[in-house]
Coordinates of C-alpha atoms in Angstrom, one line a residue:
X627 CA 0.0 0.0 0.0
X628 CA 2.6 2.4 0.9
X629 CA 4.6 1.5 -2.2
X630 CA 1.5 2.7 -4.4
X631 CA 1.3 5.5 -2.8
X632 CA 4.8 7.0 -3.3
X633 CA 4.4 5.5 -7.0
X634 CA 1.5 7.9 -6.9
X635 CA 3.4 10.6 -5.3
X636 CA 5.8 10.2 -8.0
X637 CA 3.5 10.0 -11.0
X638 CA 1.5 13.6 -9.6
X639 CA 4.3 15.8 -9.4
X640 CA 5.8 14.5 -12.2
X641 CA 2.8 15.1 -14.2
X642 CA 2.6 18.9 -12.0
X643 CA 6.1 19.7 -13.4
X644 CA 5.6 18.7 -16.6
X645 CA 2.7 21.3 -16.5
X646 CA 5.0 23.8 -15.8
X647 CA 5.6 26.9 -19.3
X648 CA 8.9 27.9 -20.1
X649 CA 9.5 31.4 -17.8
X650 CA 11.2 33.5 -21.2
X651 CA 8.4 36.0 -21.3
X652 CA 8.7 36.4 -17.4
X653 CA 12.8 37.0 -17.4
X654 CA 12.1 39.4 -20.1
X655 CA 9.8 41.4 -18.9
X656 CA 11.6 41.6 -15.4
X657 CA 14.9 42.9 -17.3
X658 CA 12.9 45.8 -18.9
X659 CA 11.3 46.4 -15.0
X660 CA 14.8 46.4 -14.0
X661 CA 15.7 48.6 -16.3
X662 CA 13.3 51.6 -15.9
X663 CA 13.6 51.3 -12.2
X664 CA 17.2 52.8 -12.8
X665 CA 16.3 55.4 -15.7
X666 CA 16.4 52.5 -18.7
X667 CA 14.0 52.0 -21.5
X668 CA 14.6 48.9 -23.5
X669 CA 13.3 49.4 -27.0
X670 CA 10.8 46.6 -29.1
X671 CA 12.7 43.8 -30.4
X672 CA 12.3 45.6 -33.5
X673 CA 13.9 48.6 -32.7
X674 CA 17.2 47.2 -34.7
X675 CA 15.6 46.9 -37.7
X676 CA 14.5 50.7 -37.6
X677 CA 16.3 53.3 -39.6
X678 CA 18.6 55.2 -38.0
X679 CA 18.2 58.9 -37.9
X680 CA 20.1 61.6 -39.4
X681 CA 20.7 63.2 -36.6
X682 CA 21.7 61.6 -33.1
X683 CA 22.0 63.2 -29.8
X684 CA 23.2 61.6 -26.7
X685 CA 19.6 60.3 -25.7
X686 CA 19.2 59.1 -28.9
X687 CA 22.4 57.5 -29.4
X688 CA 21.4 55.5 -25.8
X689 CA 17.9 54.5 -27.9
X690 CA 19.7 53.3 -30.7
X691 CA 22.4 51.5 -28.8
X692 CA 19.8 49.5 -26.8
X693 CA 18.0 48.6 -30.1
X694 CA 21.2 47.6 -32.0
X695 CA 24.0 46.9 -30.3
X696 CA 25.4 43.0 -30.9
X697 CA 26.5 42.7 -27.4
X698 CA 23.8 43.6 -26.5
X699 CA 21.7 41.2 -28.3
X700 CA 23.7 38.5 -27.6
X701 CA 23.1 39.2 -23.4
X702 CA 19.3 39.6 -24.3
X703 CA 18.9 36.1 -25.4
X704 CA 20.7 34.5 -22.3
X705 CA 17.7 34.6 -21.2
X706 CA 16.7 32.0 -22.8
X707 CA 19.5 30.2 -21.2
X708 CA 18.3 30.8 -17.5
X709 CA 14.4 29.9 -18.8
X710 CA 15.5 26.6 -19.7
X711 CA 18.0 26.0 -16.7
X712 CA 14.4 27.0 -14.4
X713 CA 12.1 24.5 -16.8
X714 CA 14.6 21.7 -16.2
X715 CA 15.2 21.8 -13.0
X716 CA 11.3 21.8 -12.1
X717 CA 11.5 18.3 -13.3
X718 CA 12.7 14.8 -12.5
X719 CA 13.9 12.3 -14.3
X720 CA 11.8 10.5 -17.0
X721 CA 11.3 6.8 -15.8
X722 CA 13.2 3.9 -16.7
X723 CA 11.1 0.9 -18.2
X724 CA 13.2 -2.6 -18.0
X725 CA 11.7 -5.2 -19.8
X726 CA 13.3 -9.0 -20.0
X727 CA 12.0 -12.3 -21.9
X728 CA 14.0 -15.4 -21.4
X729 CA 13.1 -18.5 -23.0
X730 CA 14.5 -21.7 -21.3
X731 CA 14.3 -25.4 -23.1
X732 CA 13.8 -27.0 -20.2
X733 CA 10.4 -24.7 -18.6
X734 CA 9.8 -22.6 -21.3
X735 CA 9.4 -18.7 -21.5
X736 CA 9.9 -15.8 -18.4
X737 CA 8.6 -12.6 -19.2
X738 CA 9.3 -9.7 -16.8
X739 CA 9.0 -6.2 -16.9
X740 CA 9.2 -3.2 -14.7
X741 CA 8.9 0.7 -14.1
X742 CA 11.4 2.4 -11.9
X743 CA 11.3 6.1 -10.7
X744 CA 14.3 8.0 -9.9
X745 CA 12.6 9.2 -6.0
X746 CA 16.1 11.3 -5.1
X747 CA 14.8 13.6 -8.1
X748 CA 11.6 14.4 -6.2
X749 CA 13.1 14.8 -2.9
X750 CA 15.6 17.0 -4.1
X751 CA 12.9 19.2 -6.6
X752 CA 11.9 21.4 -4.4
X753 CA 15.6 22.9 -3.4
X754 CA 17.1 22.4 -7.2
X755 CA 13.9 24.8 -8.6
X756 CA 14.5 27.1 -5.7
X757 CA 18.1 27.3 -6.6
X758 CA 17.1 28.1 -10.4
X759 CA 14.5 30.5 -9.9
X760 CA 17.8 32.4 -7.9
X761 CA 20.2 32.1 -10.8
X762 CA 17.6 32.9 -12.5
X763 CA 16.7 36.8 -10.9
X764 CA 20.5 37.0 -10.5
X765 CA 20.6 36.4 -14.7
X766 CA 18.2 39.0 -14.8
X767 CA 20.1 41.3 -12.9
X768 CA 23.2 40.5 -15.1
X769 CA 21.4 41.2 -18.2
X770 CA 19.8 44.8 -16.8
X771 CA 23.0 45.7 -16.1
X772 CA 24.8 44.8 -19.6
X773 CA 21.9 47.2 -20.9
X774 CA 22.8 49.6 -18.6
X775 CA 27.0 49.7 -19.6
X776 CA 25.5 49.6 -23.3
X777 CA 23.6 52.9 -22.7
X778 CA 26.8 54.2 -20.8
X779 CA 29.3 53.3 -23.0
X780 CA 26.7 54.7 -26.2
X781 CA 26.9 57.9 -24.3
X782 CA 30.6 58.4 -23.6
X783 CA 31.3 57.4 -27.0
X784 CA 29.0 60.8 -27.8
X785 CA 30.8 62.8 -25.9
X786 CA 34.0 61.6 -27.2
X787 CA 32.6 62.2 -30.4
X788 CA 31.1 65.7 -30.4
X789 CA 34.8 66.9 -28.5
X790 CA 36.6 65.4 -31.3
X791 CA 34.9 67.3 -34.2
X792 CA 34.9 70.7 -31.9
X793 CA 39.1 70.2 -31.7
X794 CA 39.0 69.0 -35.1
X795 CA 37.6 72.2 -35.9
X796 CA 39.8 74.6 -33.5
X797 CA 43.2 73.0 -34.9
X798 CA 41.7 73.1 -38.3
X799 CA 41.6 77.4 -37.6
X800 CA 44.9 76.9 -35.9
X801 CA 46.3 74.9 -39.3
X802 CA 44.9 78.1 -41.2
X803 CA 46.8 80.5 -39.1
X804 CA 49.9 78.9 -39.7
X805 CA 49.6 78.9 -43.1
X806 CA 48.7 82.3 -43.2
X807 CA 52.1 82.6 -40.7
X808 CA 54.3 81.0 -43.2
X809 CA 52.7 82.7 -46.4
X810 CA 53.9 86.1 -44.5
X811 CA 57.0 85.1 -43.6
X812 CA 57.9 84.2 -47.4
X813 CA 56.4 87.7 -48.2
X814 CA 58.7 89.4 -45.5
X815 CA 61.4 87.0 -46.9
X816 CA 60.9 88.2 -50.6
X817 CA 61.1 92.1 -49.2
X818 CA 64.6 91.3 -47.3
X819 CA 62.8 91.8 -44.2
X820 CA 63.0 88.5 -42.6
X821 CA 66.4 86.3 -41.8
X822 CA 66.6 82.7 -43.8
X823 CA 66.2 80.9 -40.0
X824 CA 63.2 83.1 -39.0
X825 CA 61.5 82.1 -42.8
X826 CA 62.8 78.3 -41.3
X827 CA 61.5 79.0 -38.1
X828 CA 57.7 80.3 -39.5
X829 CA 57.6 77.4 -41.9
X830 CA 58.5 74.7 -39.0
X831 CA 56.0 76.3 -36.5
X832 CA 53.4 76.1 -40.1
X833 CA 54.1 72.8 -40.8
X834 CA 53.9 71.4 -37.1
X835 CA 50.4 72.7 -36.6
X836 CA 49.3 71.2 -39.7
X837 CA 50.6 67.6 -38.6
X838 CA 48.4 68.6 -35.9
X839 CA 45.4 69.5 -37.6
X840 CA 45.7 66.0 -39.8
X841 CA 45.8 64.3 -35.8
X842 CA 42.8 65.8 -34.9
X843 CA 40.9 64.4 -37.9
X844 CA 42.0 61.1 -37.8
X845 CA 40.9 61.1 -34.0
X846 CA 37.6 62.3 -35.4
X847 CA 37.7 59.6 -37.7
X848 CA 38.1 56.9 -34.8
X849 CA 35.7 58.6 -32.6
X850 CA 33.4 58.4 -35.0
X851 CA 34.0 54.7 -35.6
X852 CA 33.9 54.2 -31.8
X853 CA 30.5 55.6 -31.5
X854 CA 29.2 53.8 -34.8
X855 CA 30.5 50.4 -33.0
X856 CA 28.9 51.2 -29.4
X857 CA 25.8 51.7 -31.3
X858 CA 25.4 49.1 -33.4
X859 CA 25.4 50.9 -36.6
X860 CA 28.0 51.2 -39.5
X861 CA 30.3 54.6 -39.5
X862 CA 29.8 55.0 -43.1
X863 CA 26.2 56.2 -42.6
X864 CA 24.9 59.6 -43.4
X865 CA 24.1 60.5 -39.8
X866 CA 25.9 63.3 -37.8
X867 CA 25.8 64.5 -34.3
X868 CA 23.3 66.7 -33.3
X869 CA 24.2 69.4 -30.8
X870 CA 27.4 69.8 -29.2
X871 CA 29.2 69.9 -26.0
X872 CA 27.9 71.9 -23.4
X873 CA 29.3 74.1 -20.4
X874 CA 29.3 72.0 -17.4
X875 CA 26.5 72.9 -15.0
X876 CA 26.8 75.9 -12.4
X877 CA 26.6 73.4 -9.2
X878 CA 28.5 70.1 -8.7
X879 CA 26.9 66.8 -8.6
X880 CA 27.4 65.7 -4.7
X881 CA 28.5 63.0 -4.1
X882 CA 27.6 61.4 -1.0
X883 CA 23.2 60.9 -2.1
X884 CA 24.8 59.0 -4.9
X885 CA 27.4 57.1 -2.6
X886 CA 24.2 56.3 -0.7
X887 CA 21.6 55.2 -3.4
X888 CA 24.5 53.2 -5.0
X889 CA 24.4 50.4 -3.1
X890 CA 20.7 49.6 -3.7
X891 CA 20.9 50.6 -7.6
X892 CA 23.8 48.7 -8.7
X893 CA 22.3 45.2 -10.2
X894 CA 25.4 43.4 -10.2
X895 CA 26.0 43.4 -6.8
X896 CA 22.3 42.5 -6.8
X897 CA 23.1 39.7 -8.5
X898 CA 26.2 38.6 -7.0
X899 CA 24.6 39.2 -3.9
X900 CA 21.7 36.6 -4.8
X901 CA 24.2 34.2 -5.9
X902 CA 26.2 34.1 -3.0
X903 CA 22.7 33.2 -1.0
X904 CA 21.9 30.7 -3.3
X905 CA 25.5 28.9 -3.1
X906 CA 24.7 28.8 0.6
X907 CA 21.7 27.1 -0.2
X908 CA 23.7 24.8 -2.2
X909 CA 26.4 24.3 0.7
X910 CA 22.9 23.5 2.9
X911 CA 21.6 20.8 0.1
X912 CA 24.5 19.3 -0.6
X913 CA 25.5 18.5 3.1
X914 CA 21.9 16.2 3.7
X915 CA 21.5 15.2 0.1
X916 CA 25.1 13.5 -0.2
X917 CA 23.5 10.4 2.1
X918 CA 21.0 9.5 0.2
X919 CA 23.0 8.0 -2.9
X920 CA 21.1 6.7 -5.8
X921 CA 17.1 6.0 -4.1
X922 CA 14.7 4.6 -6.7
X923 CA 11.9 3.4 -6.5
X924 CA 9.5 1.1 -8.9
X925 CA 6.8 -1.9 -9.9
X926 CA 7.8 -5.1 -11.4
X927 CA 6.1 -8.0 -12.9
X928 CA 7.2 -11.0 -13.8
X929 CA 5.3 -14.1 -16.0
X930 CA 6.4 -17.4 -15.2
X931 CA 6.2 -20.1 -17.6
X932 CA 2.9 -21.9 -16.4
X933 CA 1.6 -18.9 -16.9
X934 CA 2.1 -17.3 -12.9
X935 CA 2.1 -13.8 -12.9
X936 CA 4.2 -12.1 -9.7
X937 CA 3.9 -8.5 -9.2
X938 CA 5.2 -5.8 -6.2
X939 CA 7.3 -3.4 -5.5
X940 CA 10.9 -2.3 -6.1
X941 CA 13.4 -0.3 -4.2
X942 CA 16.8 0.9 -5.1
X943 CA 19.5 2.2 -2.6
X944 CA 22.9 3.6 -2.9
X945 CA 25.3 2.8 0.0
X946 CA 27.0 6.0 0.8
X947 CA 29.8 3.9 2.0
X948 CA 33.3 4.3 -0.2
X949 CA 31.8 7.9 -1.5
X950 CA 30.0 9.7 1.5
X951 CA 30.0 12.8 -0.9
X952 CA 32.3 15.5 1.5
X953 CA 34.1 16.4 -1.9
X954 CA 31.3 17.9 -3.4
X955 CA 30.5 19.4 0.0
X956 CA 33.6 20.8 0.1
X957 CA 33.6 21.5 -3.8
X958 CA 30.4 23.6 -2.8
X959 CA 32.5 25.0 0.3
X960 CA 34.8 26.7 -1.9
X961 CA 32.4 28.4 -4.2
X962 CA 30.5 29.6 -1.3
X963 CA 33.9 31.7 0.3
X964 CA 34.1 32.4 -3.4
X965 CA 30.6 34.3 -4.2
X966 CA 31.2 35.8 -0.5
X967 CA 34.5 37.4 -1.8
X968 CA 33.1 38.3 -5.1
X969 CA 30.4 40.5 -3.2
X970 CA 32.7 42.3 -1.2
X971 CA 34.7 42.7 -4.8
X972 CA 31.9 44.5 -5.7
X973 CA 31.1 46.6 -2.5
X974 CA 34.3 47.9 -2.4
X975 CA 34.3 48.4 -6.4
X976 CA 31.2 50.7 -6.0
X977 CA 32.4 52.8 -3.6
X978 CA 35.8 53.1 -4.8
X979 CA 34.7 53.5 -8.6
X980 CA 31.7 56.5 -7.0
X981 CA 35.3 58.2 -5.7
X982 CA 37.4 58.0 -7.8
X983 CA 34.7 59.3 -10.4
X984 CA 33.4 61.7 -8.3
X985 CA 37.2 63.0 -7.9
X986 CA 37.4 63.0 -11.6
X987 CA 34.1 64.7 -12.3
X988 CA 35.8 67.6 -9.4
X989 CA 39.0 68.4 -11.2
X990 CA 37.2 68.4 -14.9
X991 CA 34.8 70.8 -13.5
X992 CA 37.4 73.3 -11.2
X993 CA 39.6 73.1 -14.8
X994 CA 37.1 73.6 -17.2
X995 CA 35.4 76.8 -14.9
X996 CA 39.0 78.3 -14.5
X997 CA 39.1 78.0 -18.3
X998 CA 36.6 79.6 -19.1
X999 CA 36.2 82.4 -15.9
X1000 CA 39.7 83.3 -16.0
X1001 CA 42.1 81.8 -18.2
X1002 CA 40.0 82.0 -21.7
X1003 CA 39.2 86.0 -20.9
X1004 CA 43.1 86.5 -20.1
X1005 CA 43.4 85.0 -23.3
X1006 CA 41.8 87.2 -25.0
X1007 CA 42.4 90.3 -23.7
X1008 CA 46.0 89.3 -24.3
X1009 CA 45.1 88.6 -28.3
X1010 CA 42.7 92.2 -27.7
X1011 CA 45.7 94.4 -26.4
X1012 CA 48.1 92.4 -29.2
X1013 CA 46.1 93.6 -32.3
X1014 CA 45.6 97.2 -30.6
X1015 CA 49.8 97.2 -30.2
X1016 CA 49.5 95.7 -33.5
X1017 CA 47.2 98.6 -35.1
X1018 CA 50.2 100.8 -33.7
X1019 CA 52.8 99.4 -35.0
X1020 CA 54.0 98.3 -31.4
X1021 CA 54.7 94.9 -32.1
X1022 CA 55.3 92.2 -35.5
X1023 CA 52.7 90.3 -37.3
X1024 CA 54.6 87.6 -35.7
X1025 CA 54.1 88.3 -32.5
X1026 CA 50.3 89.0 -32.7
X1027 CA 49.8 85.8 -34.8
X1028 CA 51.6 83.7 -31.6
X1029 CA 49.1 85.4 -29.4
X1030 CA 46.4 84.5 -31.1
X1031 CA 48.0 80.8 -31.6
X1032 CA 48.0 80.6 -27.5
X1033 CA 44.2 82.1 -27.4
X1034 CA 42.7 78.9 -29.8
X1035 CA 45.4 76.6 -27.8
X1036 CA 43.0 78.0 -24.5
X1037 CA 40.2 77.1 -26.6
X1038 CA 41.1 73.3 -27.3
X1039 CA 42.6 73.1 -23.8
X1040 CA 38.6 74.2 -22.5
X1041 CA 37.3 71.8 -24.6
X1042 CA 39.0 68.4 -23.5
X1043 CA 38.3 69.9 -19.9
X1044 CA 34.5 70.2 -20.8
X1045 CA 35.4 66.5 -22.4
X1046 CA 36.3 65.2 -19.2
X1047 CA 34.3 66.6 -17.5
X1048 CA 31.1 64.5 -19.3
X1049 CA 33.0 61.4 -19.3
X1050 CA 33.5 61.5 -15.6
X1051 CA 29.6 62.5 -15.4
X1052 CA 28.6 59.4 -17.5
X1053 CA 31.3 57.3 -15.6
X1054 CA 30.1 58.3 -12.4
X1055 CA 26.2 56.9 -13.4
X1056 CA 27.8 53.9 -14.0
X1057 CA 29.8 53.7 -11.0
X1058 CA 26.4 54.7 -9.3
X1059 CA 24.4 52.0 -11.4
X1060 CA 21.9 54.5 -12.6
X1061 CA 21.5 56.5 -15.8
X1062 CA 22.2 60.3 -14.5
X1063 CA 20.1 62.7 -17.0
X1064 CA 22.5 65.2 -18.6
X1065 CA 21.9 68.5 -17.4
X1066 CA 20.1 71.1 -19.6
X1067 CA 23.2 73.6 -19.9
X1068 CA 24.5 76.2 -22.5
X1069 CA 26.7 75.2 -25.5
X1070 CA 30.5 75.6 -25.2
X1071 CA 30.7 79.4 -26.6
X1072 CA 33.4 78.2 -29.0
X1073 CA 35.2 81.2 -31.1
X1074 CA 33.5 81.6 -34.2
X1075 CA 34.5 84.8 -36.4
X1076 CA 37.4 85.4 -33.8
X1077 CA 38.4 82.1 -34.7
X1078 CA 39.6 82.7 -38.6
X1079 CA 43.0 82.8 -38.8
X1080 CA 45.0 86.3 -38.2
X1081 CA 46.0 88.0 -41.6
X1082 CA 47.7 91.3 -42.3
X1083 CA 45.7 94.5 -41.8
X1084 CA 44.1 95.4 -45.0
X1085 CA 45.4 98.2 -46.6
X1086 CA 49.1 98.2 -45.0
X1087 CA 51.9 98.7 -47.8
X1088 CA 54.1 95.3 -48.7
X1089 CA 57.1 95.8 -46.4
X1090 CA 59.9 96.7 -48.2
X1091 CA 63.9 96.6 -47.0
X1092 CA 65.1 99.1 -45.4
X1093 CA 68.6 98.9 -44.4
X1094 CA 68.8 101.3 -41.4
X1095 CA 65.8 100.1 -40.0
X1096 CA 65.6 96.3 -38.8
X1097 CA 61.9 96.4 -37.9
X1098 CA 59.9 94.3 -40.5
X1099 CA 57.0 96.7 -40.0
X1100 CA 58.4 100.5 -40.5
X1101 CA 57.1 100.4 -43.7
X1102 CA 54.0 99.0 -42.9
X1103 CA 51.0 101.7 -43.7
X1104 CA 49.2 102.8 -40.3
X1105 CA 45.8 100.3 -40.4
X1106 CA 42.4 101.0 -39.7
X1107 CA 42.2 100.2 -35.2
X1108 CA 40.3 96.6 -34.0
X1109 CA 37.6 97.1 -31.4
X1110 CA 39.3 95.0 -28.8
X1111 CA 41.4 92.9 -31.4
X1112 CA 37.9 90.4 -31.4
X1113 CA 38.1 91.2 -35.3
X1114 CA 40.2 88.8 -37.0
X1115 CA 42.5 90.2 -39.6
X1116 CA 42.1 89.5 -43.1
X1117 CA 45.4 88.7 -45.9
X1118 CA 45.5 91.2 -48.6
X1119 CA 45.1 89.3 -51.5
X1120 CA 46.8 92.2 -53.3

């Protein structure tokens, strides 16, 4: 009686497991939860298929990226993965049918055949779907946060990007006023006014900030590759940016609200944390679960050869003797102080990563609002007071040009400060585990007419030798005066 009952037992929650739907749909929809918890919208599943615009800001670049990106993609469908791992572990092994016939010339045929259950599967159900359902949140967690370094990484790669083209375009300026430099000096060369080693000199300085100028485009070129790969997308696309750097904000992000929220925000430690509880479980399973060996149980019936029929029960046991299982109790051991360690990894990675961002995101923002309260006016009220000695005949062409070289110098300077600056904001949400919205700032007030490249006064005479006067300008013509020297001068074509 008690054998059909535990044969009944058996064939119930075998038949209640095998009820049981594959959880994808659930781990999906509790990665997108995950996700907008911490300031993260997943996209459709077709969002990759979607046309990419022709014009991407950073918010859209994070779109895009969660929509495109192959990494991405390929984290999404380990989902699938930890669905299956929770399906199979809700149930037990399919039973074993043994069927014999053995004919014998002396008494003829025995027929036997019988149905055996593997009972250590059911005993053990309960704790092995516990255990997967735990891997399987913690998988969850892993994914949510492999969208969340996606949308990070799309959005340093913007910043990266939009700095790039803005120095791209101040050493392009910088490029022109050397060659505006070196087409003077030939000029001043031609009218005796200027020594073989200063033309050398003027030509070396004209040539050096060209090599620059063909740097800063081919770091263009590689940011732009860079973002095109975080997204997904190809670089040969039509898109461009849209918008540009901004000025960092007036007030500093503190740091110590997101030290604090950190610590419930950051999914992996979530999930490292959930794994280290359910290798304890493990430990816990392993330690009563080791004695019971192989247990089976079954029915059997056997057909003599007059034609007898015996039936009953069957039992299997395996003697823990030679293997009492304490190495994979002690296997288990280990990966428990293992998972305990890799939390603590992670604690101390959050706070450490918050500070050292945090410190980064401090000295970006004290360089880039020296830059641009103090050192970019100096600038160029040293390039303004330059053109006015200019105007006067005070100082060279020369001389103003190199001022106005070390004003657009100031200007790339305050850029990869305001680049820096952003990084370490976008580094900090993901030390924090949290997408941190970009504050809604002015543009970087980059040089724009200011910015052409200096050129003689219009109207000034072509200097001429003079050979009791060493000065390259006293023949220059008195030119019309510069407001300020903000007014660029422009090359006499004549």
């Amino acid at each position: 009686m008690l054998t059909k009952r535990l044969a009944a037992t058996v064939v119930a929650a075998g038949a209640l497991a095998g009820c049981s739907a594959l959880p994808l749909s659930e781990g999906d929809d509790a990665v997108r939860t995950l996700g907008e918890a911490r300031g993260l919208a997943l996209p459709p599943a077709d969002a990759a298929t979607a046309r990419v615009p022709d014009e991407i800001d950073h918010d859209a670049a994070v779109r895009i990226a969660l929509g495109r990106n192959p990494e991405l993609m390929a984290a999404l469908s380990s989902i699938g993965f930890g669905a299956a791992d929770v399906y199979e572990a809700a149930r037990i092994a399919n039973p074993m049918i043994d069927v014999a016939r053995l004919d014998s010339d002396a008494s003829g045929r025995l027929e036997t055949f019988g149905i055996v259950f593997a009972f250590t599967d059911l005993l053990t159900l309960g704790a092995r779907r516990n255990l997967a359902a735990a891997d399987f949140t913690a998988l969850q967690h892993d994914v949510a946060m492999h969208a969340m370094q996606t949308a990070i990484d799309a959005r340093h790669a913007w910043f990266d990007y939009a700095a790039a083209l803005e120095l791209e375009a101040l050493q392009a300026q910088v490029s022109e006023t050397g060659i505006v430099s070196a087409e003077l000096a030939a000029r001043f060369r031609s009218a005796g006014n200027l020594t073989p080693r200063e033309l050398a000199e003027q030509q070396a300085v004209s040539a050096a900030v060209r090599v620059d100028a063909i740097g800063a485009a081919r770091r263009a070129a590689e940011a732009r590759a860079d973002f095109a790969d975080a997204l997904g997308i190809s670089s040969g696309g039509s898109w461009q940016l849209s918008g540009t750097l901004q000025q960092p904000p007036r007030e500093l992000t503190a740091l110590e609200p997101v030290l604090a929220a950190a610590s419930t925000r950051r999914m992996d430690l979530a999930a490292e944390r959930m794994s280290a509880d359910a290798q304890a479980e493990r430990v816990g399973g392993e330690n009563w679960s080791r004695w019971l060996g192989g247990l089976s149980i079954g029915g059997e019936v056997e057909r003599e050869p007059d034609g007898t029929r015996l039936k009953g029960p069957s039992l299997s046991i395996g003697l823990p003797v030679f293997d009492t299982g304490r190495g994979r109790v002690a296997r288990q051991q280990a990966a428990l102080i293992q998972a305990g360690a890799a939390v603590q990894r992670v604690e101390l990675d959050i706070e450490n990563g918050l500070r050292r961002a945090h410190a980064r995101l401090a000295a970006a923002y004290e360089q880039s609002q020296t830059q641009r309260d103090f050192l970019l006016p100096a600038r160029a009220r040293a390039t303004s007071e330059a053109a006015a000695q200019y105007n006067f005949m005070l100082i060279g062409v020369f001389e103003l040009l190199e001022v106005k070289q070390r004003e657009n110098a100031g200007w790339q300077d305050y850029v990869a400060s305001n680049r820096a600056y952003w990084q370490a904001h976008v580094e900090l949400a993901a030390a924090a585990g949290h997408v941190l919205d970009v504050p809604q700032t002015s543009p970087l007030s980059l040089p724009g007419a200011r910015a052409q490249p200096l050129a003689p006064h219009s109207g000034r005479d072509m200097p001429t030798h003079h050979e009791d006067n060493d000065d390259p300008n006293a023949r220059h013509a008195m030119p019309e005066h510069h407001d300020h020297g903000a007014e660029q001068c422009r090359h006499d074509a004549n």
